[in-house]
Amino acid sequence: MKSTKFSTWLENMKLSHPLVIAGPCSAETEEQVLKIAHQLKDTDATVFRAGIWKPRTRPGNFEGNGAKALPWMAKVKKETGLLTTVEVANAQHAKLALEFDIDIIWIGARTTVNPFAVQEIADALKGTDKIVLVKNPINPDLDLWIGAIERFHKVGIKNLGAIHRGFSSYKKTKYRNNPQWQIPIDLKNKYPNLPIICDPSHICGERDGILEVSQTALDLTFDGLMIETHFDPDNAWSDAKQQITPARLNEITEELKVRKNNVEEVDSIERLNELRQEINLLDKKLIEILIERMEVVENIGQVKKEKNVAILQRVRWQDIMKKVVDMGEENGLSKDFIERIFKSIHQESIDHQEKIVNG
Ligand code: PEP
Ligand code: MN
């Protein structure tokens, strides 16, 4: 997809702010759907979302109203003028969404992981001009995400976008789904004209973090936000903890700072250039230090080879990790960051020593 052309569907909307998609996690009843949609009329939301087929982790939870809720979405569009979007997970869902003229189809994280499901949805949508938004797969796999986008592109769907909703991890973190920002940034670098939207609701899993994650997304030049919204979040039938009211959505969009995308627009270009020079020098130093470190590592490798000592010295390694984490934390660098960097340095060191010991 090197020369991939995506349409300018988002630019064509001519919004004065990032795209806002809002609405409940699930369409619960016709009244609930319409009440929320009417409240969203007075916000920045352009698109109304509601899940009607709900992929639930465990059976026994509310799994959506299914096709019965499609006419409710049509009513939302007619009464409020909001565009509509639902998640589809198979070809049958896609056909039904087309029948009820849903404007935007989104592919859920649990579907993006499954190329068979993605392909059958792509085939069902072939020949239409629907906008398709592809959520990242549950696992942090950029190729799988790109693969799903490609399947739509290949059948001729050009109105495409991606949604970053964070990645599942076994380790408990403060997020429900970890935002590994480098992955959507890599996607953006590969396809600069593919709109990318952030879903802070599913990243946070609770409503308190939504403003902060949304701001981070905008700082990283995301093109829009998908935020779960309900008039009575605490009593929502799914994802109650992470939904916010339309009034809170308004507060959030007012508080969010949309920064200029283009450095040329910034007055103080010179100051920025100076600082960038500084960064370039520091990066050069970092690389030089890493080269120097690897030289020492290789010398140690020689000694290990001569003395027939194992490459991995667990206690020594734990000792190093503790020291650097403590040092970092004392100076405002997170444990997670230092651990990631040093695990990676350690891996490279092992690779260098392997070559010496076994080479
Ligand atoms: C949703 O948006 O309600 C949803 C199920 O999202 P995800 O696919 O990101 O889990
Ligand atoms: Mn949800």
XYZ file of C-alpha atoms in Angstrom, residues 61-284:
224
model
C -23.684 -9.623 29.969
C -25.854 -7.413 27.760
C -24.942 -8.318 24.192
C -26.847 -5.573 22.418
C -30.270 -5.290 20.841
C -29.051 -6.337 17.416
C -30.904 -5.358 14.245
C -33.873 -4.108 16.287
C -31.799 -1.024 17.172
C -31.005 -0.067 13.559
C -34.246 1.903 13.026
C -33.385 3.850 16.217
C -30.147 4.968 14.575
C -32.057 6.017 11.466
C -34.316 8.079 13.739
C -31.292 9.737 15.361
C -30.105 10.870 11.960
C -33.523 12.125 10.928
C -34.259 13.984 14.166
C -30.805 15.411 14.956
C -28.846 15.496 11.708
C -25.981 13.657 13.397
C -24.198 11.082 11.268
C -24.415 7.550 12.662
C -21.932 4.780 13.297
C -22.189 1.214 14.591
C -19.728 -1.617 15.068
C -20.063 -4.544 12.704
C -18.393 -7.878 13.363
C -19.480 -10.004 10.399
C -20.911 -9.794 6.870
C -24.493 -10.089 8.088
C -24.064 -7.083 10.402
C -22.479 -5.137 7.542
C -25.397 -5.899 5.197
C -27.918 -4.815 7.819
C -25.984 -1.600 8.497
C -26.071 -0.855 4.757
C -29.798 -1.553 4.604
C -30.416 1.053 7.310
C -27.971 3.494 5.728
C -25.627 3.804 8.687
C -23.042 6.417 7.599
C -19.894 5.051 9.198
C -19.020 1.448 9.931
C -16.510 0.724 12.655
C -14.563 -2.472 13.085
C -14.036 -3.458 16.723
C -10.720 -4.483 18.237
C -11.841 -8.087 18.576
C -12.702 -8.215 14.877
C -9.542 -6.533 13.562
C -7.564 -9.493 14.900
C -9.486 -11.865 12.624
C -8.587 -11.598 8.916
C -11.473 -13.913 7.907
C -14.055 -11.682 9.573
C -12.429 -8.521 8.217
C -12.394 -9.936 4.679
C -16.056 -10.963 4.756
C -17.037 -7.496 6.006
C -14.886 -5.865 3.313
C -16.573 -8.043 0.659
C -20.012 -7.125 2.009
C -19.192 -3.401 1.802
C -17.562 -3.568 -1.621
C -18.931 -1.024 -4.074
C -20.327 1.288 -1.379
C -18.956 4.670 -0.402
C -19.256 4.055 3.335
C -16.649 5.410 5.719
C -14.923 2.549 7.533
C -12.994 3.105 10.763
C -10.737 0.268 11.861
C -9.930 -0.016 15.549
C -6.516 -1.346 16.465
C -6.382 -5.070 17.197
C -6.438 -6.066 20.866
C -2.760 -7.024 20.742
C -0.051 -4.497 19.845
C 0.514 -5.674 16.290
C 0.839 -2.882 13.744
C 0.893 -5.276 10.779
C -2.421 -6.812 11.790
C -3.940 -3.320 12.022
C -2.520 -2.351 8.629
C -3.646 -5.686 7.173
C -7.257 -4.997 8.131
C -7.115 -1.490 6.627
C -5.590 -2.976 3.460
C -8.425 -5.489 3.096
C -10.923 -2.602 2.861
C -8.679 -0.588 0.584
C -8.267 -3.561 -1.740
C -12.017 -3.897 -2.321
C -12.146 -0.227 -3.269
C -13.150 1.438 -0.014
C -11.210 4.691 0.112
C -13.062 6.450 2.930
C -10.940 4.931 5.650
C -9.713 5.842 9.090
C -8.129 4.185 12.113
C -9.103 4.264 15.775
C -6.575 3.849 18.551
C -8.320 2.246 21.556
C -5.256 0.946 23.366
C -3.897 -2.569 23.716
C -4.708 -5.352 26.097
C -2.016 -6.404 28.530
C -1.921 -9.113 31.163
C -0.049 -6.832 33.511
C -2.394 -4.491 35.391
C -1.759 -0.844 34.548
C -3.697 2.305 35.287
C -5.377 1.905 31.892
C -7.982 -0.635 30.823
C -6.150 -0.834 27.500
C -2.623 0.497 27.349
C -2.106 3.319 24.879
C 1.126 2.390 23.165
C 1.328 5.669 21.310
C 4.311 4.653 19.199
C 2.103 2.205 17.278
C -0.458 4.737 15.972
C 2.436 7.155 15.367
C 4.120 4.499 13.216
C 0.810 4.037 11.384
C 0.590 7.796 10.825
C 4.162 7.913 9.545
C 3.351 5.164 7.076
C 0.058 6.678 5.912
C 0.142 10.414 6.647
C -3.219 11.056 5.006
C -5.127 8.329 6.894
C -7.210 10.001 9.622
C -6.535 8.581 13.074
C -9.019 8.923 15.888
C -8.433 8.193 19.558
C -10.921 6.353 21.768
C -9.964 7.514 25.268
C -12.982 5.735 26.792
C -11.718 2.237 26.035
C -8.124 3.246 26.807
C -9.003 4.573 30.277
C -11.802 2.265 31.337
C -12.878 4.980 33.784
C -14.075 8.507 33.179
C -11.427 10.412 35.116
C -8.594 9.919 32.652
C -10.528 10.885 29.528
C -9.474 14.535 29.360
C -5.802 13.746 29.829
C -5.708 10.956 27.246
C -7.685 13.087 24.769
C -5.186 15.919 25.196
C -2.267 13.558 24.620
C -3.962 12.325 21.441
C -4.431 15.869 20.143
C -0.841 16.732 21.032
C 0.168 13.783 18.873
C -1.925 15.255 15.994
C -4.765 12.746 16.142
C -7.654 13.838 13.932
C -10.528 13.109 16.256
C -11.955 11.476 19.370
C -14.525 8.765 19.984
C -15.970 9.205 23.474
C -18.671 7.067 25.095
C -21.482 9.294 26.298
C -24.671 8.537 28.248
C -27.197 10.703 30.132
C -26.897 8.358 33.120
C -23.426 6.793 32.876
C -23.540 4.971 36.203
C -26.574 3.001 35.115
C -25.389 2.202 31.590
C -25.897 -1.423 30.594
C -22.251 -1.753 29.521
C -18.999 0.093 30.267
C -20.716 2.190 32.952
C -17.481 3.332 34.589
C -16.033 4.933 31.490
C -19.019 6.809 30.077
C -19.531 10.535 30.560
C -22.553 12.791 30.196
C -23.001 15.044 27.158
C -22.508 18.014 29.536
C -19.137 16.648 30.627
C -18.244 16.048 26.983
C -18.840 19.745 26.395
C -16.552 20.697 29.271
C -13.852 18.395 27.953
C -13.949 19.679 24.378
C -13.847 23.239 25.691
C -10.829 22.495 27.831
C -8.890 20.619 25.164
C -6.157 22.577 23.450
C -5.856 22.005 19.743
C -2.301 22.909 18.864
C -1.097 24.063 15.497
C -0.081 21.218 13.254
C 2.381 23.070 11.231
C 5.606 24.484 12.618
C 5.614 27.163 9.903
C 2.612 28.679 11.633
C 4.496 29.069 14.878
C 6.025 32.509 15.495
C 9.101 31.369 17.294
C 10.550 29.101 14.632
C 14.066 30.179 15.518
C 13.740 29.228 19.147
C 12.327 25.881 18.090
C 15.245 25.349 15.705
C 17.759 26.079 18.443
C 16.098 23.579 20.727
C 16.005 21.017 17.943
C 19.722 21.475 17.416
C 20.180 20.759 21.093
C 18.110 17.590 20.754
C 20.174 16.493 17.741
C 23.364 16.885 19.769
C 21.928 14.988 22.706
C 20.744 12.167 20.438
C 24.247 11.962 18.965
